[in-house]
Amino acid sequence: MDGLEKGLGASSDEIQFDTESAMTITGDETPRKESPNRKGNDWSMMTKLQEENDRNLSAGFKKQELGVTWQNLSVQVTSSEAAVNETVLSQFNIPTKIKEGRRKLPLRTILNKSHGCVKPGEMLLVLGRPGSGCTTLLKMLANRRGGYKSVEGDVRFGSMNTKEAEVFRGQIVMNTEEEIFFPALTVGQTMDFATRLKVPFHLPDGMTPLEYQQASKKFLLESVGISHTEDTKVGNEYVRGVSGGERKRVSIIECMATRGSVFCWDQSTRGLDASTALEWTKAIRAMTDTLNLSTVVTLYQAGNGIYDLFDKVLVLDEGEQIFYGTREQARPFMEEAGFICREGSNIADYLTGVTVPTERRIRDGFQSRFPRNAEALRAEYEKSPIYAQMVADYSYPDSDLARERTEEFKQGVAFETSKNLPKNSPFTVGFLESG
């Protein structure tokens, strides 16, 4: 256990994708070679973030703290074999269509009885190989249920159920793998629009909507070290613009501009080099701590430096939840189950590789009794004291603390939102009101 908590540096397994990322996300911007007169920015993210938070609280803003808890969460989709017609003409075969309409289509479970709790101020790392159900879980925790045949189980946002939480879709936010922009707009124009519609209706004394919006934009651009790209087009595969890593960071700060309470980040470090990915995670850690956010992150590759910044870890394999507990408990649990973790190895890769025969290494004496698949490992986990410890958190939505936080959250959203907007609007002001 102690070995896990000491000396976790950035892993050599983290692959560098964007070699142009000369600036870090903590605000320590270094001058670019093509801009020799540009001075380095000594801005500190934590200090600036704390100052902004203190200013907002002094102006009467309410804390918007909203945890997310889920139990027995299962998701099913129509089996791919049943969803595909054999030929184009078969779609117009009326007798066959009537027969198929009466037949119950086979379903495939892509997430099976998942459970967990992320309280305000906590960060959860969701690990799993492609196809294990990580993105599906994040969509459920972001209250995005469309496109699935069946969703069962209980998900609570603070003390609210999923139906009540639909009104607050602007505060329960997901950043997906896709990067969808207007490529002809500059980074500055993109962020102008993103921040303009989230300007609070009530502002701190002495600030105009435009001043608040510009301050927010400056804060966000500096937070990921891309202030120098403000006048550059976002671009895409057809329109020349910023680099792939910089475009990914625009996507990240667009999400941050929502000023949400629950953030779900799906593979948000993809396309970033190892150093920038680590600094982004530090920034998310700082925001989670300062603003008491509830943060859930999925990563296919997470070096030990990134892994060490999370509070809890959840591991999925083929839709089965094979582990959920604190970061410090994950490696010892797998080692006690019979899996060897080499000294200095990438812990996240180790956790996702225990069900892969070609990757796992078994301790002497465990060859005949180690859990061989996801179902067996899940059963082993559910017998452990870790499972009993984590289940105790699931009463949180019914606690007085959760109800108080949820009520203050609702008051805070109402305070910042214009009365002229629809009740379920994700924005705080109309476009004309934003200045």
Coordinates of C-alpha atoms in Angstrom, one line a residue:
M1 CA 0.0 0.0 0.0
D2 CA 2.8 2.4 1.0
G3 CA 4.6 1.7 -2.2
L4 CA 1.5 2.8 -4.1
E5 CA 1.4 6.2 -2.4
K6 CA 5.0 7.1 -2.9
G7 CA 6.9 8.3 -5.9
L8 CA 4.2 7.9 -8.6
G9 CA 5.7 9.9 -11.4
A10 CA 4.6 10.2 -15.0
S11 CA 4.6 6.9 -16.8
S12 CA 6.8 6.1 -19.8
D13 CA 3.7 4.3 -21.2
E14 CA 2.0 7.6 -21.8
I15 CA 2.4 8.2 -25.6
Q16 CA 3.2 11.7 -26.8
F17 CA 0.8 12.8 -29.6
D18 CA 1.0 16.6 -29.7
T19 CA 4.6 17.7 -29.7
E20 CA 3.6 21.3 -30.3
S21 CA 2.1 21.6 -26.8
A22 CA 4.7 24.0 -25.4
M23 CA 2.4 25.3 -22.7
T24 CA 1.1 23.6 -19.6
I25 CA -2.4 23.7 -18.2
T26 CA -1.3 25.1 -14.8
G27 CA -0.8 28.5 -16.5
D28 CA 3.0 28.3 -16.7
E29 CA 3.1 29.4 -20.3
T30 CA 6.5 29.5 -22.0
P31 CA 7.2 31.9 -24.9
R32 CA 6.8 30.2 -28.3
K33 CA 9.7 30.4 -30.8
E34 CA 7.5 32.1 -33.4
S35 CA 6.6 34.8 -30.8
P36 CA 9.9 35.9 -29.2
N37 CA 8.4 39.1 -27.7
R38 CA 5.6 37.3 -25.9
K39 CA 6.3 37.2 -22.2
G40 CA 5.7 34.1 -20.1
N41 CA 2.6 34.1 -18.0
D42 CA 3.2 33.5 -14.3
W43 CA -0.5 33.1 -13.5
S44 CA -1.3 30.4 -10.9
M45 CA -4.5 28.5 -11.5
M46 CA -5.4 27.7 -7.9
T47 CA -4.9 31.3 -6.7
K48 CA -7.0 32.7 -9.6
L49 CA -9.7 30.1 -9.2
Q50 CA -9.9 30.7 -5.4
E51 CA -10.1 34.5 -6.0
E52 CA -13.0 34.1 -8.5
N53 CA -14.8 31.7 -6.2
D54 CA -14.5 34.0 -3.2
R55 CA -15.7 36.9 -5.3
N56 CA -18.8 35.0 -6.4
L57 CA -19.7 33.9 -2.9
S58 CA -19.3 37.4 -1.6
A59 CA -21.7 38.6 -4.3
G60 CA -24.4 36.3 -3.0
F61 CA -23.8 33.3 -5.3
K62 CA -24.8 30.0 -3.7
K63 CA -22.6 26.9 -3.6
Q64 CA -23.7 24.5 -6.3
E65 CA -22.6 21.1 -4.9
L66 CA -24.3 18.0 -6.4
G67 CA -23.0 14.5 -5.9
V68 CA -24.1 11.5 -8.0
T69 CA -25.0 8.1 -6.7
W70 CA -26.1 5.0 -8.6
Q71 CA -27.1 1.4 -7.7
N72 CA -27.9 -1.7 -9.8
L73 CA -27.4 0.3 -13.0
S74 CA -27.9 -1.9 -16.0
V75 CA -28.1 -0.9 -19.6
Q76 CA -29.2 -3.0 -22.6
V77 CA -29.2 -2.4 -26.3
T78 CA -30.7 -4.4 -29.2
S79 CA -28.4 -7.2 -30.3
S80 CA -26.6 -6.3 -33.5
E81 CA -27.7 -9.5 -35.1
A82 CA -31.4 -8.6 -34.6
A83 CA -30.9 -4.9 -35.6
V84 CA -29.6 -5.7 -39.2
N85 CA -31.9 -6.7 -42.1
E86 CA -30.6 -9.3 -44.4
T87 CA -31.5 -7.4 -47.6
V88 CA -33.0 -4.1 -48.6
L89 CA -36.1 -5.8 -50.0
S90 CA -36.7 -7.7 -46.7
Q91 CA -37.6 -4.3 -45.1
F92 CA -40.7 -4.2 -47.4
N93 CA -41.8 -7.8 -46.7
I94 CA -45.0 -7.0 -44.8
P95 CA -45.8 -10.5 -43.4
T96 CA -42.2 -10.8 -42.2
K97 CA -42.3 -7.4 -40.6
I98 CA -45.5 -8.2 -38.7
K99 CA -44.0 -11.5 -37.5
E100 CA -40.9 -9.7 -36.4
G101 CA -42.9 -7.0 -34.6
R102 CA -44.5 -9.7 -32.5
R103 CA -41.2 -11.3 -31.7
K104 CA -39.2 -10.0 -28.8
L105 CA -35.8 -8.9 -30.1
P106 CA -32.8 -10.2 -28.2
L107 CA -31.0 -7.7 -26.1
R108 CA -27.4 -7.4 -25.2
T109 CA -26.2 -6.1 -21.8
I110 CA -23.5 -3.5 -22.1
L111 CA -23.4 -2.5 -18.4
N112 CA -24.4 -4.9 -15.6
K113 CA -25.5 -3.8 -12.1
S114 CA -22.9 -1.0 -11.8
H115 CA -22.8 1.0 -8.5
G116 CA -20.9 3.9 -7.0
C117 CA -21.0 7.3 -5.3
V118 CA -19.1 10.5 -6.2
K119 CA -19.7 13.1 -3.5
P120 CA -18.9 16.8 -4.0
G121 CA -15.1 17.3 -3.9
E122 CA -14.4 13.8 -5.2
M123 CA -12.8 12.5 -8.4
L124 CA -13.6 9.0 -9.8
L125 CA -11.4 7.4 -12.4
V126 CA -13.3 4.8 -14.6
L127 CA -10.9 2.3 -16.2
G128 CA -11.7 -0.3 -18.9
R129 CA -10.7 -1.4 -22.3
P130 CA -12.7 -0.3 -25.4
G131 CA -16.1 -1.9 -25.3
S132 CA -16.1 -2.4 -21.6
G133 CA -18.9 0.0 -20.9
C134 CA -17.0 3.1 -19.7
T135 CA -18.7 5.6 -22.1
T136 CA -22.1 4.1 -21.4
L137 CA -21.6 4.5 -17.6
L138 CA -20.5 8.2 -18.1
K139 CA -23.6 8.9 -20.2
M140 CA -25.8 7.5 -17.4
L141 CA -24.0 9.7 -14.9
A142 CA -24.5 12.7 -17.1
N143 CA -28.2 11.8 -17.4
R144 CA -28.0 11.1 -21.1
R145 CA -30.3 8.1 -21.6
G146 CA -31.3 8.3 -25.2
G147 CA -30.4 5.6 -27.7
Y148 CA -30.6 2.7 -25.3
K149 CA -33.3 0.0 -25.3
S150 CA -33.4 -0.5 -21.6
V151 CA -32.0 1.4 -18.6
E152 CA -32.6 -0.1 -15.1
G153 CA -31.4 0.9 -11.7
D154 CA -31.4 4.0 -9.5
V155 CA -29.4 7.1 -10.3
R156 CA -29.5 10.1 -8.0
F157 CA -28.1 13.6 -8.4
G158 CA -27.8 14.9 -4.9
S159 CA -31.2 13.9 -3.6
M160 CA -32.9 14.3 -7.1
N161 CA -33.9 11.4 -9.3
T162 CA -33.1 11.5 -13.0
K163 CA -36.5 13.1 -14.0
E164 CA -36.0 16.0 -11.6
A165 CA -32.4 16.4 -12.7
E166 CA -33.4 16.9 -16.4
V167 CA -34.3 20.5 -15.5
F168 CA -30.6 21.1 -14.6
R169 CA -28.9 19.7 -17.7
G170 CA -26.7 22.8 -17.9
Q171 CA -25.1 21.8 -14.6
I172 CA -24.7 18.1 -15.3
V173 CA -22.1 18.1 -18.1
M174 CA -20.4 15.6 -20.3
N175 CA -17.3 16.1 -22.5
T176 CA -17.3 13.4 -25.2
E177 CA -14.5 12.1 -27.4
E178 CA -16.0 13.9 -30.5
E179 CA -14.8 17.5 -31.2
I180 CA -17.6 19.3 -33.0
F181 CA -16.8 23.0 -33.9
F182 CA -17.5 25.6 -36.5
P183 CA -14.0 25.3 -38.0
A184 CA -14.0 28.8 -39.6
L185 CA -14.4 30.5 -36.2
T186 CA -11.4 31.5 -34.2
V187 CA -10.7 30.1 -30.8
G188 CA -11.6 33.5 -29.3
Q189 CA -14.9 33.6 -31.1
T190 CA -15.7 30.1 -30.1
M191 CA -15.1 30.9 -26.4
D192 CA -16.9 34.2 -26.7
F193 CA -20.1 32.3 -27.6
A194 CA -19.5 29.6 -25.0
T195 CA -19.0 32.1 -22.1
R196 CA -21.6 34.6 -23.2
L197 CA -24.6 32.3 -22.6
K198 CA -23.3 31.3 -19.1
V199 CA -23.0 34.9 -17.7
P200 CA -24.9 34.9 -14.4
F201 CA -28.1 37.0 -14.5
H202 CA -27.0 38.6 -11.1
L203 CA -23.4 39.8 -11.3
P204 CA -20.8 40.8 -8.7
D205 CA -21.0 44.5 -7.9
G206 CA -19.3 46.8 -10.4
M207 CA -19.2 44.2 -13.2
T208 CA -21.0 44.4 -16.5
P209 CA -22.0 41.2 -18.4
L210 CA -19.3 41.9 -21.0
E211 CA -16.6 42.3 -18.3
Y212 CA -17.7 39.1 -16.6
Q213 CA -17.7 37.2 -20.0
Q214 CA -14.3 38.5 -21.0
A215 CA -12.8 37.7 -17.6
S216 CA -14.2 34.1 -17.9
K217 CA -12.8 33.7 -21.4
K218 CA -9.4 34.9 -20.3
F219 CA -9.5 32.6 -17.3
L220 CA -10.3 29.6 -19.4
L221 CA -7.8 30.2 -22.2
E222 CA -5.1 30.7 -19.6
S223 CA -6.1 27.6 -17.7
V224 CA -5.1 25.3 -20.5
G225 CA -2.3 27.5 -21.9
I226 CA -3.8 28.4 -25.3
S227 CA -4.1 32.2 -25.0
H228 CA -1.8 32.5 -28.0
T229 CA -4.3 30.8 -30.2
E230 CA -7.2 33.3 -29.6
D231 CA -7.0 34.7 -33.1
T232 CA -6.4 31.4 -34.9
K233 CA -9.2 29.4 -36.5
V234 CA -10.3 26.2 -34.6
G235 CA -10.1 24.3 -37.9
N236 CA -10.7 20.7 -38.7
E237 CA -9.4 18.1 -41.2
Y238 CA -10.3 20.4 -44.1
V239 CA -9.8 23.9 -42.6
R240 CA -6.3 24.8 -41.4
G241 CA -6.3 25.8 -37.8
V242 CA -4.9 25.0 -34.4
S243 CA -3.1 21.8 -33.7
G244 CA -5.0 18.6 -32.7
G245 CA -3.9 18.9 -29.1
E246 CA -4.9 22.6 -29.0
R247 CA -8.3 21.8 -30.5
K248 CA -8.8 19.2 -27.8
R249 CA -8.1 21.8 -25.2
V250 CA -10.7 24.1 -26.8
S251 CA -13.2 21.3 -26.4
I252 CA -12.2 21.0 -22.7
I253 CA -12.6 24.7 -21.9
E254 CA -15.9 24.8 -23.8
C255 CA -17.1 22.2 -21.3
M256 CA -15.6 24.2 -18.3
A257 CA -17.5 27.3 -19.5
T258 CA -20.7 25.7 -18.5
R259 CA -19.8 26.2 -14.8
G260 CA -21.4 22.9 -14.0
S261 CA -21.6 20.9 -10.8
V262 CA -21.2 17.3 -12.1
F263 CA -18.6 16.8 -14.8
C264 CA -18.1 13.6 -16.8
W265 CA -15.0 13.6 -19.0
D266 CA -14.8 10.8 -21.6
Q267 CA -11.3 10.3 -22.9
S268 CA -10.5 14.0 -22.6
T269 CA -6.7 13.5 -22.7
R270 CA -6.8 11.7 -26.0
G271 CA -4.6 13.7 -28.4
L272 CA -2.7 15.4 -25.6
D273 CA 1.0 14.7 -24.9
A274 CA 1.8 13.0 -21.6
S275 CA 2.9 16.2 -19.8
T276 CA -0.2 18.2 -20.9
A277 CA -2.5 15.3 -19.9
L278 CA -0.9 15.3 -16.5
E279 CA -1.3 19.1 -16.1
W280 CA -4.9 18.9 -17.3
T281 CA -5.7 16.4 -14.6
K282 CA -4.0 18.6 -12.0
A283 CA -6.2 21.5 -13.2
I284 CA -9.4 19.3 -12.9
R285 CA -8.2 18.3 -9.4
A286 CA -7.8 22.0 -8.4
M287 CA -11.2 22.9 -9.7
T288 CA -12.8 19.8 -8.0
D289 CA -11.2 20.8 -4.7
T290 CA -11.9 24.5 -4.9
L291 CA -15.5 24.4 -6.2
N292 CA -16.5 21.1 -4.6
L293 CA -17.4 19.5 -8.0
S294 CA -18.2 15.9 -8.6
T295 CA -15.9 14.7 -11.3
V296 CA -15.9 11.4 -13.2
V297 CA -13.2 10.7 -15.8
T298 CA -12.6 7.8 -18.2
L299 CA -9.2 7.1 -19.6
Y300 CA -7.8 4.3 -21.7
Q301 CA -4.2 5.3 -20.8
A302 CA -3.4 6.9 -17.4
G303 CA 0.1 7.2 -16.2
N304 CA 0.9 6.8 -12.5
G305 CA 1.1 10.6 -12.1
I306 CA -2.4 10.9 -13.4
Y307 CA -3.7 7.9 -11.5
D308 CA -2.5 9.3 -8.2
L309 CA -4.7 12.4 -8.5
F310 CA -7.9 10.5 -8.1
D311 CA -9.9 9.6 -5.0
K312 CA -11.6 6.5 -6.2
V313 CA -11.2 4.0 -9.0
L314 CA -13.9 1.9 -10.8
V315 CA -12.8 -0.9 -13.2
L316 CA -15.1 -2.3 -15.9
D317 CA -14.6 -5.4 -18.1
E318 CA -17.2 -6.5 -20.6
G319 CA -19.8 -4.5 -18.8
E320 CA -19.0 -6.1 -15.4
Q321 CA -17.8 -3.9 -12.5
I322 CA -14.8 -5.9 -11.2
F323 CA -13.7 -3.3 -8.8
Y324 CA -14.8 -0.1 -7.1
G325 CA -13.0 1.5 -4.2
T326 CA -10.4 4.1 -3.2
R327 CA -7.4 4.5 -5.3
E328 CA -5.1 3.1 -2.6
Q329 CA -7.2 -0.1 -2.3
A330 CA -7.2 -1.1 -6.0
R331 CA -3.7 -2.5 -6.5
P332 CA -3.6 -4.4 -3.2
F333 CA -7.0 -6.0 -3.9
M334 CA -5.8 -7.3 -7.3
E335 CA -2.5 -8.6 -5.8
E336 CA -4.4 -10.4 -3.1
A337 CA -6.6 -12.0 -5.8
G338 CA -3.4 -13.5 -7.2
F339 CA -2.2 -11.0 -9.9
I340 CA 1.3 -9.8 -10.0
C341 CA 2.0 -6.1 -10.4
R342 CA 5.6 -5.5 -11.5
E343 CA 7.5 -2.8 -9.6
G344 CA 7.2 0.6 -11.4
S345 CA 4.6 -0.6 -13.8
N346 CA 1.6 1.4 -14.9
I347 CA -1.1 0.7 -12.3
A348 CA -4.1 1.6 -14.5
D349 CA -2.9 -0.8 -17.2
Y350 CA -2.3 -3.4 -14.6
L351 CA -5.9 -3.0 -13.3
T352 CA -7.4 -3.4 -16.8
G353 CA -5.1 -6.3 -17.8
V354 CA -6.0 -8.7 -15.0
T355 CA -8.7 -10.4 -17.2
V356 CA -6.5 -10.6 -20.3
P357 CA -4.7 -14.0 -20.4
T358 CA -1.8 -12.6 -22.5
E359 CA -1.1 -9.7 -20.1
R360 CA -1.7 -11.0 -16.6
R361 CA 0.9 -12.7 -14.5
I362 CA -0.2 -15.0 -11.7
R363 CA 1.5 -15.4 -8.3
D364 CA 2.9 -18.8 -7.3
G365 CA 0.2 -20.8 -5.5
F366 CA -2.7 -19.1 -7.2
Q367 CA -2.5 -20.8 -10.6
S368 CA -5.5 -23.1 -9.8
R369 CA -7.7 -20.6 -8.0
F370 CA -7.3 -17.1 -9.3
P371 CA -10.4 -15.4 -10.9
R372 CA -10.2 -16.2 -14.6
N373 CA -12.8 -13.8 -16.0
A374 CA -14.8 -10.7 -15.3
E375 CA -17.7 -12.6 -13.6
A376 CA -15.3 -14.5 -11.2
L377 CA -13.4 -11.3 -10.4
R378 CA -16.6 -9.5 -9.6
A379 CA -17.7 -12.3 -7.3
E380 CA -14.3 -12.1 -5.6
Y381 CA -14.7 -8.3 -5.1
E382 CA -18.2 -8.5 -3.8
K383 CA -17.0 -10.9 -1.0
S384 CA -14.3 -8.4 0.0
P385 CA -14.5 -5.8 2.9
I386 CA -13.9 -3.1 0.3
Y387 CA -17.3 -3.8 -1.2
A388 CA -19.1 -3.5 2.2
Q389 CA -17.2 -0.3 2.9
M390 CA -18.2 1.4 -0.4
V391 CA -21.9 0.3 -0.2
A392 CA -22.2 2.3 3.0
D393 CA -22.0 5.5 0.9
Y394 CA -25.2 4.7 -1.0
S395 CA -27.4 6.1 1.6
Y396 CA -25.9 9.6 0.8
P397 CA -28.9 10.8 -1.4
D398 CA -31.3 10.3 1.6
S399 CA -29.0 12.1 4.1
D400 CA -29.8 15.6 5.5
L401 CA -26.5 16.8 4.0
A402 CA -27.5 15.7 0.5
R403 CA -30.9 17.3 0.8
E404 CA -29.4 20.6 2.1
R405 CA -26.8 20.7 -0.7
T406 CA -29.5 20.0 -3.3
E407 CA -31.7 22.7 -2.1
E408 CA -28.8 25.2 -2.0
F409 CA -27.9 24.0 -5.5
K410 CA -31.4 24.8 -6.8
Q411 CA -31.4 28.2 -5.2
G412 CA -28.0 28.9 -6.7
V413 CA -29.1 28.0 -10.2
A414 CA -32.2 30.1 -9.8
F415 CA -30.2 33.1 -8.6
E416 CA -27.9 33.0 -11.6
T417 CA -30.6 32.3 -14.2
S418 CA -32.8 34.9 -15.9
K419 CA -36.6 34.6 -15.3
N420 CA -37.2 35.1 -19.0
L421 CA -35.7 31.7 -19.9
P422 CA -37.5 28.3 -20.0
K423 CA -37.3 26.3 -16.8
N424 CA -35.1 23.6 -18.4
S425 CA -32.8 26.0 -20.3
P426 CA -29.1 25.1 -19.9
F427 CA -28.2 28.8 -20.2
T428 CA -28.3 31.5 -17.6
V429 CA -29.3 34.4 -19.8
G430 CA -30.8 35.0 -23.2
F431 CA -28.4 36.0 -26.0
L432 CA -29.6 39.7 -25.9
E433 CA -29.3 39.8 -22.1
S434 CA -25.7 38.6 -22.1
G435 CA -24.4 42.0 -23.3

